[in-house]
mmCIF file of N, CA and C in Angstrom:
data_model
loop_
_atom_site.group_PDB
_atom_site.id
_atom_site.type_symbol
_atom_site.label_atom_id
_atom_site.label_comp_id
_atom_site.label_asym_id
_atom_site.label_seq_id
_atom_site.Cartn_x
_atom_site.Cartn_y
_atom_site.Cartn_z
ATOM 1 N N MET A 115 0.780 -1.163 0.060
ATOM 2 C CA MET A 115 -0.115 -0.048 -0.226
ATOM 3 C C MET A 115 0.881 1.299 0.106
ATOM 4 N N ARG A 116 0.680 2.465 -0.686
ATOM 5 C CA ARG A 116 1.255 3.366 -0.990
ATOM 6 C C ARG A 116 1.153 4.321 0.085
ATOM 7 N N GLU A 117 2.209 5.169 0.739
ATOM 8 C CA GLU A 117 2.359 5.943 1.566
ATOM 9 C C GLU A 117 1.166 7.266 1.101
ATOM 10 N N LEU A 118 0.522 7.829 2.154
ATOM 11 C CA LEU A 118 -0.292 8.928 1.786
ATOM 12 C C LEU A 118 0.378 10.258 1.058
ATOM 13 N N HIS A 119 1.970 10.316 1.546
ATOM 14 C CA HIS A 119 2.508 11.586 0.746
ATOM 15 C C HIS A 119 3.162 11.296 -0.658
ATOM 16 N N ALA A 120 2.690 9.823 -0.808
ATOM 17 C CA ALA A 120 3.030 9.569 -2.502
ATOM 18 C C ALA A 120 2.334 9.760 -3.374
ATOM 19 N N ASP A 121 1.093 9.976 -2.769
ATOM 20 C CA ASP A 121 -0.364 10.332 -3.691
ATOM 21 C C ASP A 121 -0.026 11.861 -4.051
ATOM 22 N N ALA A 122 0.270 12.088 -5.583
ATOM 23 C CA ALA A 122 0.376 13.552 -5.892
ATOM 24 C C ALA A 122 -0.979 14.262 -5.713
ATOM 25 N N GLY A 123 -2.096 13.631 -6.037
ATOM 26 C CA GLY A 123 -3.274 14.247 -5.615
ATOM 27 C C GLY A 123 -3.693 14.740 -4.459
ATOM 28 N N TYR A 124 -3.164 13.961 -3.304
ATOM 29 C CA TYR A 124 -3.402 14.172 -1.722
ATOM 30 C C TYR A 124 -2.525 15.577 -1.508
ATOM 31 N N LEU A 125 -1.111 15.472 -2.111
ATOM 32 C CA LEU A 125 -0.402 16.595 -1.740
ATOM 33 C C LEU A 125 -0.962 17.979 -2.201
ATOM 34 N N LEU A 126 -1.630 17.933 -3.894
ATOM 35 C CA LEU A 126 -1.949 19.319 -4.444
ATOM 36 C C LEU A 126 -3.249 19.519 -3.268
ATOM 37 N N TYR A 127 -4.110 18.478 -2.742
ATOM 38 C CA TYR A 127 -5.096 18.919 -1.841
ATOM 39 C C TYR A 127 -4.626 19.553 -0.671
ATOM 40 N N ARG A 128 -3.804 19.082 -0.144
ATOM 41 C CA ARG A 128 -2.911 19.687 1.077
ATOM 42 C C ARG A 128 -2.499 21.009 1.115
ATOM 43 N N LEU A 129 -1.828 21.490 -0.312
ATOM 44 C CA LEU A 129 -1.409 22.645 -0.637
ATOM 45 C C LEU A 129 -2.364 23.596 -0.859
ATOM 46 N N GLY A 130 -3.489 23.210 -1.654
ATOM 47 C CA GLY A 130 -4.841 23.895 -1.698
ATOM 48 C C GLY A 130 -5.044 24.249 -0.363
ATOM 49 N N LEU A 131 -5.040 23.675 0.738
ATOM 50 C CA LEU A 131 -5.673 23.785 2.148
ATOM 51 C C LEU A 131 -4.856 24.970 2.696
ATOM 52 N N ARG A 132 -3.566 24.752 2.445
ATOM 53 C CA ARG A 132 -2.768 25.507 3.032
ATOM 54 C C ARG A 132 -2.628 27.006 2.490
ATOM 55 N N SER A 133 -2.856 27.035 1.453
ATOM 56 C CA SER A 133 -3.107 27.990 0.382
ATOM 57 C C SER A 133 -4.209 28.891 0.913
ATOM 58 N N GLY A 134 -5.207 28.189 0.829
ATOM 59 C CA GLY A 134 -6.641 28.909 1.239
ATOM 60 C C GLY A 134 -6.414 29.494 2.890
ATOM 61 N N ARG A 135 -5.607 28.904 3.798
ATOM 62 C CA ARG A 135 -5.694 29.305 4.900
ATOM 63 C C ARG A 135 -4.890 30.622 5.050
ATOM 64 N N LEU A 136 -3.888 30.423 4.389
ATOM 65 C CA LEU A 136 -2.855 31.890 4.219
ATOM 66 C C LEU A 136 -3.448 32.974 3.527
ATOM 67 N N PHE A 137 -3.963 32.944 2.522
ATOM 68 C CA PHE A 137 -4.996 33.831 1.746
ATOM 69 C C PHE A 137 -6.289 34.281 2.757
ATOM 70 N N ASN A 138 -6.823 33.297 3.436
ATOM 71 C CA ASN A 138 -7.970 33.898 4.033
ATOM 72 C C ASN A 138 -7.740 34.767 5.277
ATOM 73 N N ALA A 139 -6.267 34.151 5.779
ATOM 74 C CA ALA A 139 -5.865 34.965 7.216
ATOM 75 C C ALA A 139 -5.387 36.608 6.469
ATOM 76 N N PHE A 140 -4.668 36.433 5.258
ATOM 77 C CA PHE A 140 -4.636 37.866 5.017
ATOM 78 C C PHE A 140 -5.939 38.806 4.419
ATOM 79 N N LEU A 141 -7.054 38.226 3.989
ATOM 80 C CA LEU A 141 -8.181 38.864 3.617
ATOM 81 C C LEU A 141 -9.108 38.938 4.678
ATOM 82 N N GLN A 142 -8.752 38.376 6.113
ATOM 83 C CA GLN A 142 -9.686 38.454 7.138
ATOM 84 C C GLN A 142 -9.939 39.828 7.387
ATOM 85 N N LYS A 143 -8.836 40.625 7.398
ATOM 86 C CA LYS A 143 -8.824 42.064 7.896
ATOM 87 C C LYS A 143 -9.826 42.899 7.033
ATOM 88 N N SER A 144 -10.173 42.886 5.912
ATOM 89 C CA SER A 144 -11.408 43.152 4.972
ATOM 90 C C SER A 144 -12.616 42.556 4.923
ATOM 91 N N GLY A 145 -12.573 41.618 5.836
ATOM 92 C CA GLY A 145 -14.108 40.697 5.856
ATOM 93 C C GLY A 145 -13.907 39.725 4.707
ATOM 94 N N LEU A 146 -13.420 39.807 3.868
ATOM 95 C CA LEU A 146 -13.439 38.822 2.775
ATOM 96 C C LEU A 146 -12.811 37.594 2.795
ATOM 97 N N ARG A 147 -13.082 36.703 1.950
ATOM 98 C CA ARG A 147 -12.643 35.222 1.881
ATOM 99 C C ARG A 147 -11.983 35.040 0.570
ATOM 100 N N LEU A 148 -11.395 33.813 0.331
ATOM 101 C CA LEU A 148 -10.466 33.716 -0.869
ATOM 102 C C LEU A 148 -11.485 33.626 -1.855
ATOM 103 N N ARG A 149 -12.672 33.273 -1.769
ATOM 104 C CA ARG A 149 -13.881 33.204 -2.736
ATOM 105 C C ARG A 149 -13.959 34.579 -3.346
ATOM 106 N N HIS A 150 -14.204 35.147 -2.539
ATOM 107 C CA HIS A 150 -14.630 36.757 -2.840
ATOM 108 C C HIS A 150 -13.489 37.435 -3.765
ATOM 109 N N TYR A 151 -12.020 37.028 -3.478
ATOM 110 C CA TYR A 151 -10.875 37.543 -3.905
ATOM 111 C C TYR A 151 -10.770 36.914 -5.263
ATOM 112 N N ALA A 152 -11.363 35.657 -5.626
ATOM 113 C CA ALA A 152 -11.259 35.164 -6.836
ATOM 114 C C ALA A 152 -12.234 35.736 -7.939
ATOM 115 N N VAL A 153 -13.127 35.826 -7.251
ATOM 116 C CA VAL A 153 -14.372 36.948 -8.155
ATOM 117 C C VAL A 153 -13.844 37.985 -8.667
ATOM 118 N N LEU A 154 -13.247 39.170 -7.459
ATOM 119 C CA LEU A 154 -12.612 40.129 -8.151
ATOM 120 C C LEU A 154 -11.444 40.155 -8.934
ATOM 121 N N ARG A 155 -10.700 39.141 -8.613
ATOM 122 C CA ARG A 155 -9.741 38.736 -9.683
ATOM 123 C C ARG A 155 -10.373 38.540 -11.006
ATOM 124 N N PHE A 156 -11.096 37.644 -11.100
ATOM 125 C CA PHE A 156 -11.775 37.476 -12.496
ATOM 126 C C PHE A 156 -12.337 38.475 -13.133
ATOM 127 N N LEU A 157 -13.286 39.296 -12.425
ATOM 128 C CA LEU A 157 -13.706 40.444 -12.811
ATOM 129 C C LEU A 157 -12.869 41.603 -13.098
ATOM 130 N N ALA A 158 -11.420 41.576 -12.466
ATOM 131 C CA ALA A 158 -10.221 42.503 -13.042
ATOM 132 C C ALA A 158 -10.130 42.234 -14.482
ATOM 133 N N THR A 159 -10.267 40.873 -14.904
ATOM 134 C CA THR A 159 -9.739 40.498 -16.253
ATOM 135 C C THR A 159 -10.597 40.499 -17.235
ATOM 136 N N SER A 160 -11.938 41.315 -16.949
ATOM 137 C CA SER A 160 -13.012 41.305 -17.997
ATOM 138 C C SER A 160 -13.965 42.602 -18.015
ATOM 139 N N GLN A 161 -14.604 42.691 -18.844
ATOM 140 C CA GLN A 161 -15.476 43.654 -18.732
ATOM 141 C C GLN A 161 -16.860 43.577 -18.067
ATOM 142 N N GLY A 162 -16.773 42.439 -17.167
ATOM 143 C CA GLY A 162 -18.141 42.136 -16.518
ATOM 144 C C GLY A 162 -18.556 40.676 -16.732
ATOM 145 N N ALA A 163 -19.198 40.164 -16.104
ATOM 146 C CA ALA A 163 -19.663 38.609 -16.367
ATOM 147 C C ALA A 163 -21.117 38.561 -15.674
ATOM 148 N N LEU A 164 -21.661 37.541 -16.437
ATOM 149 C CA LEU A 164 -23.199 37.236 -15.765
ATOM 150 C C LEU A 164 -22.600 36.087 -14.787
ATOM 151 N N GLN A 165 -23.438 35.858 -13.853
ATOM 152 C CA GLN A 165 -23.250 35.374 -12.415
ATOM 153 C C GLN A 165 -23.381 33.878 -12.898
ATOM 154 N N ARG A 166 -23.914 33.456 -13.833
ATOM 155 C CA ARG A 166 -23.424 31.912 -14.287
ATOM 156 C C ARG A 166 -22.521 31.681 -14.685
ATOM 157 N N GLU A 167 -21.736 32.766 -15.622
ATOM 158 C CA GLU A 167 -20.445 32.600 -16.149
ATOM 159 C C GLU A 167 -19.164 32.563 -14.724
ATOM 160 N N LEU A 168 -19.636 33.608 -13.906
ATOM 161 C CA LEU A 168 -18.703 33.338 -12.866
ATOM 162 C C LEU A 168 -18.807 32.028 -12.088
ATOM 163 N N SER A 169 -20.153 31.686 -11.847
ATOM 164 C CA SER A 169 -20.002 30.329 -11.404
ATOM 165 C C SER A 169 -19.248 28.931 -12.166
ATOM 166 N N SER A 170 -19.552 29.085 -13.545
ATOM 167 C CA SER A 170 -18.783 27.991 -14.360
ATOM 168 C C SER A 170 -17.356 28.494 -14.517
ATOM 169 N N ARG A 171 -17.019 29.566 -14.336
ATOM 170 C CA ARG A 171 -15.539 29.964 -14.804
ATOM 171 C C ARG A 171 -14.716 29.938 -13.342
ATOM 172 N N LEU A 172 -15.187 29.902 -12.466
ATOM 173 C CA LEU A 172 -14.966 29.589 -11.029
ATOM 174 C C LEU A 172 -14.912 28.463 -10.463
ATOM 175 N N GLY A 173 -16.000 27.631 -10.817
ATOM 176 C CA GLY A 173 -16.282 26.454 -10.339
ATOM 177 C C GLY A 173 -16.804 26.416 -8.920
ATOM 178 N N TYR A 174 -17.767 27.434 -8.781
ATOM 179 C CA TYR A 174 -18.762 27.649 -7.516
ATOM 180 C C TYR A 174 -20.226 27.069 -7.791
ATOM 181 N N ASP A 175 -20.751 26.890 -7.248
ATOM 182 C CA ASP A 175 -22.106 26.664 -7.184
ATOM 183 C C ASP A 175 -22.816 28.063 -7.251
ATOM 184 N N PRO A 176 -23.916 28.076 -8.321
ATOM 185 C CA PRO A 176 -24.312 29.262 -8.541
ATOM 186 C C PRO A 176 -25.247 29.737 -7.578
ATOM 187 N N SER A 177 -25.322 29.230 -6.159
ATOM 188 C CA SER A 177 -26.153 29.996 -5.369
ATOM 189 C C SER A 177 -24.930 30.513 -4.407
ATOM 190 N N ALA A 178 -23.546 30.123 -4.284
ATOM 191 C CA ALA A 178 -22.734 30.573 -3.803
ATOM 192 C C ALA A 178 -22.246 32.222 -4.213
ATOM 193 N N ILE A 179 -22.276 31.994 -5.576
ATOM 194 C CA ILE A 179 -22.094 33.135 -6.443
ATOM 195 C C ILE A 179 -23.230 34.400 -6.268
ATOM 196 N N VAL A 180 -24.324 34.055 -6.041
ATOM 197 C CA VAL A 180 -25.192 34.999 -5.327
ATOM 198 C C VAL A 180 -24.590 35.838 -4.014
ATOM 199 N N GLY A 181 -24.304 34.840 -3.044
ATOM 200 C CA GLY A 181 -24.049 35.532 -2.078
ATOM 201 C C GLY A 181 -22.497 36.016 -2.009
ATOM 202 N N LEU A 182 -21.841 35.791 -2.806
ATOM 203 C CA LEU A 182 -20.453 36.333 -2.907
ATOM 204 C C LEU A 182 -20.667 37.775 -3.753
ATOM 205 N N VAL A 183 -21.583 37.988 -4.559
ATOM 206 C CA VAL A 183 -21.508 39.057 -5.331
ATOM 207 C C VAL A 183 -22.395 40.247 -4.106
ATOM 208 N N ASP A 184 -23.323 39.461 -3.592
ATOM 209 C CA ASP A 184 -24.137 40.299 -2.496
ATOM 210 C C ASP A 184 -23.020 41.130 -1.650
ATOM 211 N N ASP A 185 -22.247 40.325 -1.104
ATOM 212 C CA ASP A 185 -21.247 40.897 -0.189
ATOM 213 C C ASP A 185 -20.181 41.951 -1.011
ATOM 214 N N LEU A 186 -19.759 41.630 -2.053
ATOM 215 C CA LEU A 186 -19.140 42.463 -2.630
ATOM 216 C C LEU A 186 -19.810 43.749 -2.853
ATOM 217 N N GLU A 187 -20.865 43.678 -3.470
ATOM 218 C CA GLU A 187 -21.934 44.873 -3.588
ATOM 219 C C GLU A 187 -21.879 45.773 -2.322
ATOM 220 N N LYS A 188 -22.174 45.072 -1.094
ATOM 221 C CA LYS A 188 -22.412 45.801 0.049
ATOM 222 C C LYS A 188 -20.902 46.674 0.404
ATOM 223 N N LEU A 189 -19.885 46.140 -0.170
ATOM 224 C CA LEU A 189 -18.579 46.784 0.300
ATOM 225 C C LEU A 189 -18.249 47.477 -0.843
ATOM 226 N N GLY A 190 -19.096 47.872 -1.912
ATOM 227 C CA GLY A 190 -18.587 48.675 -2.981
ATOM 228 C C GLY A 190 -17.686 48.285 -4.139
ATOM 229 N N PHE A 191 -17.531 46.932 -3.957
ATOM 230 C CA PHE A 191 -16.353 46.286 -4.723
ATOM 231 C C PHE A 191 -16.763 46.040 -6.126
ATOM 232 N N ALA A 192 -18.039 45.688 -6.233
ATOM 233 C CA ALA A 192 -18.554 45.128 -7.670
ATOM 234 C C ALA A 192 -20.048 45.415 -7.516
ATOM 235 N N GLU A 193 -20.617 45.634 -8.617
ATOM 236 C CA GLU A 193 -21.858 45.826 -8.889
ATOM 237 C C GLU A 193 -22.627 45.102 -9.945
ATOM 238 N N ARG A 194 -23.922 45.118 -9.984
ATOM 239 C CA ARG A 194 -24.504 44.501 -10.936
ATOM 240 C C ARG A 194 -25.459 45.289 -11.964
ATOM 241 N N ARG A 195 -25.187 45.380 -12.958
ATOM 242 C CA ARG A 195 -25.875 46.083 -13.768
ATOM 243 C C ARG A 195 -26.547 45.631 -15.328
ATOM 244 N N PRO A 196 -27.395 46.279 -15.910
ATOM 245 C CA PRO A 196 -27.970 45.317 -16.797
ATOM 246 C C PRO A 196 -27.227 45.166 -18.039
ATOM 247 N N ALA A 197 -27.416 43.787 -18.496
ATOM 248 C CA ALA A 197 -26.276 43.196 -19.682
ATOM 249 C C ALA A 197 -26.782 44.252 -20.957
ATOM 250 N N PRO A 198 -25.891 44.649 -21.657
ATOM 251 C CA PRO A 198 -25.981 45.359 -22.846
ATOM 252 C C PRO A 198 -27.202 44.472 -23.748
ATOM 253 N N ASP A 199 -26.761 43.459 -23.928
ATOM 254 C CA ASP A 199 -27.426 42.701 -24.953
ATOM 255 C C ASP A 199 -28.650 42.048 -24.644
ATOM 256 N N ASP A 200 -28.961 42.161 -23.245
ATOM 257 C CA ASP A 200 -30.369 41.540 -22.708
ATOM 258 C C ASP A 200 -30.346 42.008 -21.719
ATOM 259 N N ARG A 201 -31.349 43.112 -21.563
ATOM 260 C CA ARG A 201 -31.655 43.866 -20.168
ATOM 261 C C ARG A 201 -32.508 43.110 -19.242
ATOM 262 N N ARG A 202 -33.029 41.987 -19.483
ATOM 263 C CA ARG A 202 -33.268 41.011 -18.499
ATOM 264 C C ARG A 202 -32.331 40.637 -17.404
ATOM 265 N N SER A 203 -30.957 40.579 -18.119
ATOM 266 C CA SER A 203 -29.989 39.793 -17.394
ATOM 267 C C SER A 203 -29.037 40.862 -16.969
ATOM 268 N N ARG A 204 -28.251 40.566 -15.651
ATOM 269 C CA ARG A 204 -27.592 41.541 -15.191
ATOM 270 C C ARG A 204 -26.168 40.946 -15.405
ATOM 271 N N ILE A 205 -24.954 41.794 -15.461
ATOM 272 C CA ILE A 205 -23.718 41.389 -15.210
ATOM 273 C C ILE A 205 -23.030 41.879 -13.993
ATOM 274 N N VAL A 206 -22.207 41.414 -13.479
ATOM 275 C CA VAL A 206 -21.378 41.750 -12.656
ATOM 276 C C VAL A 206 -20.014 42.492 -12.936
ATOM 277 N N VAL A 207 -19.854 43.756 -12.499
ATOM 278 C CA VAL A 207 -18.849 44.646 -12.901
ATOM 279 C C VAL A 207 -18.145 44.640 -11.815
ATOM 280 N N LEU A 208 -16.613 44.953 -11.884
ATOM 281 C CA LEU A 208 -15.535 45.449 -10.869
ATOM 282 C C LEU A 208 -15.664 47.045 -10.815
ATOM 283 N N THR A 209 -15.914 47.866 -9.646
ATOM 284 C CA THR A 209 -16.145 49.183 -9.393
ATOM 285 C C THR A 209 -14.410 49.396 -9.270
ATOM 286 N N GLU A 210 -14.441 50.794 -9.242
ATOM 287 C CA GLU A 210 -13.248 51.722 -8.929
ATOM 288 C C GLU A 210 -12.619 51.274 -7.248
ATOM 289 N N ASP A 211 -13.429 51.197 -6.562
ATOM 290 C CA ASP A 211 -12.942 50.452 -4.990
ATOM 291 C C ASP A 211 -12.781 49.311 -5.382
ATOM 292 N N GLY A 212 -13.385 48.567 -5.796
ATOM 293 C CA GLY A 212 -12.709 47.034 -6.332
ATOM 294 C C GLY A 212 -11.273 46.988 -6.873
ATOM 295 N N ARG A 213 -11.485 47.915 -7.864
ATOM 296 C CA ARG A 213 -10.006 48.107 -8.528
ATOM 297 C C ARG A 213 -8.747 48.216 -7.547
ATOM 298 N N ALA A 214 -9.266 49.382 -6.678
ATOM 299 C CA ALA A 214 -8.397 50.079 -5.557
ATOM 300 C C ALA A 214 -7.939 49.003 -4.639
ATOM 301 N N PHE A 215 -8.805 48.071 -4.354
ATOM 302 C CA PHE A 215 -8.685 46.869 -2.943
ATOM 303 C C PHE A 215 -7.981 45.937 -3.829
ATOM 304 N N LEU A 216 -7.755 45.623 -4.860
ATOM 305 C CA LEU A 216 -6.662 44.722 -5.702
ATOM 306 C C LEU A 216 -5.641 45.428 -5.686
ATOM 307 N N ARG A 217 -5.372 46.456 -6.303
ATOM 308 C CA ARG A 217 -3.955 47.272 -6.354
ATOM 309 C C ARG A 217 -3.462 47.107 -4.775
ATOM 310 N N ASP A 218 -4.339 47.298 -3.551
ATOM 311 C CA ASP A 218 -3.884 47.609 -2.407
ATOM 312 C C ASP A 218 -3.441 45.953 -1.726
ATOM 313 N N THR A 219 -4.004 45.338 -2.339
ATOM 314 C CA THR A 219 -3.738 43.908 -2.084
ATOM 315 C C THR A 219 -2.719 42.940 -2.502
ATOM 316 N N ASP A 220 -2.405 43.543 -3.882
ATOM 317 C CA ASP A 220 -1.212 42.803 -4.707
ATOM 318 C C ASP A 220 -0.103 42.298 -3.882
ATOM 319 N N ALA A 221 0.729 43.810 -3.413
ATOM 320 C CA ALA A 221 1.922 43.110 -2.375
ATOM 321 C C ALA A 221 1.639 41.857 -1.280
ATOM 322 N N VAL A 222 0.468 42.323 -0.593
ATOM 323 C CA VAL A 222 0.313 41.255 0.364
ATOM 324 C C VAL A 222 0.043 39.638 -0.032
ATOM 325 N N GLY A 223 -0.893 39.933 -1.637
ATOM 326 C CA GLY A 223 -0.919 38.567 -2.103
ATOM 327 C C GLY A 223 0.289 38.065 -2.639
ATOM 328 N N LEU A 224 1.223 38.793 -3.092
ATOM 329 C CA LEU A 224 2.649 38.441 -3.729
ATOM 330 C C LEU A 224 3.401 37.723 -2.205
ATOM 331 N N ARG A 225 3.170 38.255 -1.127
ATOM 332 C CA ARG A 225 3.892 37.764 -0.068
ATOM 333 C C ARG A 225 3.356 36.483 0.479
ATOM 334 N N VAL A 226 2.303 36.450 0.395
ATOM 335 C CA VAL A 226 1.268 35.224 0.874
ATOM 336 C C VAL A 226 1.858 33.958 -0.306
ATOM 337 N N THR A 227 2.081 34.240 -1.192
ATOM 338 C CA THR A 227 2.578 33.088 -2.417
ATOM 339 C C THR A 227 3.698 32.786 -2.500
ATOM 340 N N ASP A 228 4.719 33.890 -1.869
ATOM 341 C CA ASP A 228 6.064 33.678 -1.716
ATOM 342 C C ASP A 228 6.020 32.970 -0.289
ATOM 343 N N GLU A 229 5.626 33.195 0.695
ATOM 344 C CA GLU A 229 5.301 32.291 1.815
ATOM 345 C C GLU A 229 5.325 31.101 1.308
ATOM 346 N N LEU A 230 4.362 30.812 0.871
ATOM 347 C CA LEU A 230 3.865 29.511 0.269
ATOM 348 C C LEU A 230 4.888 28.621 -0.462
ATOM 349 N N LEU A 231 5.571 29.332 -1.195
ATOM 350 C CA LEU A 231 6.542 28.914 -2.117
ATOM 351 C C LEU A 231 8.047 29.144 -1.637
ATOM 352 N N THR A 232 8.292 29.157 -0.389
ATOM 353 C CA THR A 232 9.468 29.456 0.161
ATOM 354 C C THR A 232 10.634 28.626 -0.312
ATOM 355 N N PRO A 233 10.169 27.287 -0.030
ATOM 356 C CA PRO A 233 11.307 26.043 -0.252
ATOM 357 C C PRO A 233 11.614 26.235 -1.854
ATOM 358 N N LEU A 234 10.907 26.681 -2.726
ATOM 359 C CA LEU A 234 11.528 26.675 -4.078
ATOM 360 C C LEU A 234 12.342 27.782 -4.481
ATOM 361 N N SER A 235 13.184 27.458 -5.477
ATOM 362 C CA SER A 235 13.790 28.752 -6.085
ATOM 363 C C SER A 235 12.980 29.175 -7.345
ATOM 364 N N THR A 236 13.497 30.102 -7.734
ATOM 365 C CA THR A 236 12.647 31.039 -8.506
ATOM 366 C C THR A 236 12.579 29.962 -9.698
ATOM 367 N N ASP A 237 13.473 29.444 -10.521
ATOM 368 C CA ASP A 237 13.048 28.423 -11.591
ATOM 369 C C ASP A 237 12.192 27.646 -10.936
ATOM 370 N N GLU A 238 12.087 26.951 -9.947
ATOM 371 C CA GLU A 238 11.477 25.922 -9.550
ATOM 372 C C GLU A 238 9.847 26.443 -9.596
ATOM 373 N N ARG A 239 9.806 27.861 -9.277
ATOM 374 C CA ARG A 239 8.358 28.008 -8.943
ATOM 375 C C ARG A 239 7.948 28.431 -10.304
ATOM 376 N N ARG A 240 9.056 28.902 -11.398
ATOM 377 C CA ARG A 240 8.235 28.894 -12.934
ATOM 378 C C ARG A 240 7.736 27.612 -13.235
ATOM 379 N N THR A 241 8.737 26.659 -12.956
ATOM 380 C CA THR A 241 8.395 25.375 -13.266
ATOM 381 C C THR A 241 6.917 24.802 -12.756
ATOM 382 N N LEU A 242 6.912 25.143 -11.358
ATOM 383 C CA LEU A 242 5.649 24.458 -10.936
ATOM 384 C C LEU A 242 4.401 25.235 -11.659
ATOM 385 N N HIS A 243 4.424 26.753 -11.640
ATOM 386 C CA HIS A 243 3.502 27.228 -12.152
ATOM 387 C C HIS A 243 3.103 26.844 -13.625
ATOM 388 N N ALA A 244 4.144 26.623 -14.729
ATOM 389 C CA ALA A 244 3.638 26.186 -15.929
ATOM 390 C C ALA A 244 3.363 24.999 -16.088
ATOM 391 N N LEU A 245 3.512 23.898 -14.849
ATOM 392 C CA LEU A 245 2.912 22.435 -14.792
ATOM 393 C C LEU A 245 1.598 22.751 -14.225
ATOM 394 N N LEU A 246 1.367 23.547 -13.250
ATOM 395 C CA LEU A 246 -0.198 23.716 -12.651
ATOM 396 C C LEU A 246 -0.794 24.174 -13.948
ATOM 397 N N LEU A 247 -0.597 24.997 -14.310
ATOM 398 C CA LEU A 247 -1.224 25.560 -15.634
ATOM 399 C C LEU A 247 -1.472 24.401 -16.866
ATOM 400 N N ARG A 248 -0.541 23.677 -16.867
ATOM 401 C CA ARG A 248 -0.751 22.545 -18.011
ATOM 402 C C ARG A 248 -1.735 21.613 -17.361
ATOM 403 N N ILE A 249 -1.555 21.029 -16.212
ATOM 404 C CA ILE A 249 -2.462 20.005 -15.463
ATOM 405 C C ILE A 249 -4.025 20.526 -15.580
ATOM 406 N N THR A 250 -3.953 21.702 -15.478
ATOM 407 C CA THR A 250 -5.311 22.468 -15.307
ATOM 408 C C THR A 250 -6.123 23.025 -16.366
ATOM 409 N N GLU A 251 -5.251 22.846 -17.390
ATOM 410 C CA GLU A 251 -5.571 23.549 -18.682
ATOM 411 C C GLU A 251 -7.251 23.488 -19.174
ATOM 412 N N ASP A 252 -7.697 22.057 -18.999
ATOM 413 C CA ASP A 252 -8.947 21.818 -19.225
ATOM 414 C C ASP A 252 -9.911 22.583 -18.204
ATOM 415 N N GLY A 253 -9.715 22.769 -17.165
ATOM 416 C CA GLY A 253 -10.448 23.731 -16.156
ATOM 417 C C GLY A 253 -10.420 24.750 -15.834
ATOM 418 N N LEU A 254 -9.394 25.677 -16.894
ATOM 419 C CA LEU A 254 -9.255 27.137 -16.939
ATOM 420 C C LEU A 254 -9.597 27.611 -18.217
ATOM 421 N N ASP A 255 -10.489 28.453 -18.213
ATOM 422 C CA ASP A 255 -10.892 29.174 -19.714
ATOM 423 C C ASP A 255 -10.688 30.711 -19.526
#
């Protein structure tokens, strides 16, 4: 029988848990969690998104997206607007306050990642990133 740490899937799971704990600790001061941060980061790369698109692209349950967007709206970081091509639909867009929050947290986010990857050299970090992108290609759009 294989040892637990011989299973790459288990190690990735543990790394995900540790990463989530570190990011959530850093975000705790703002009242946000990693899921909020992921929505904000996604919105920063788009002109807005339907809630169902956020759900599918981020892999979150649609009902969770509603609550996350509600929270971000209360903070003034995102807002729902009528979709230009279908006024019955609403798109979620990042506000200027949301952009400012992301700019203000960039350095801290990089420190969290740096702490997580401390055992790796710069070249190893680049290799790890490239490998993670390659194995998650199908799940990332």
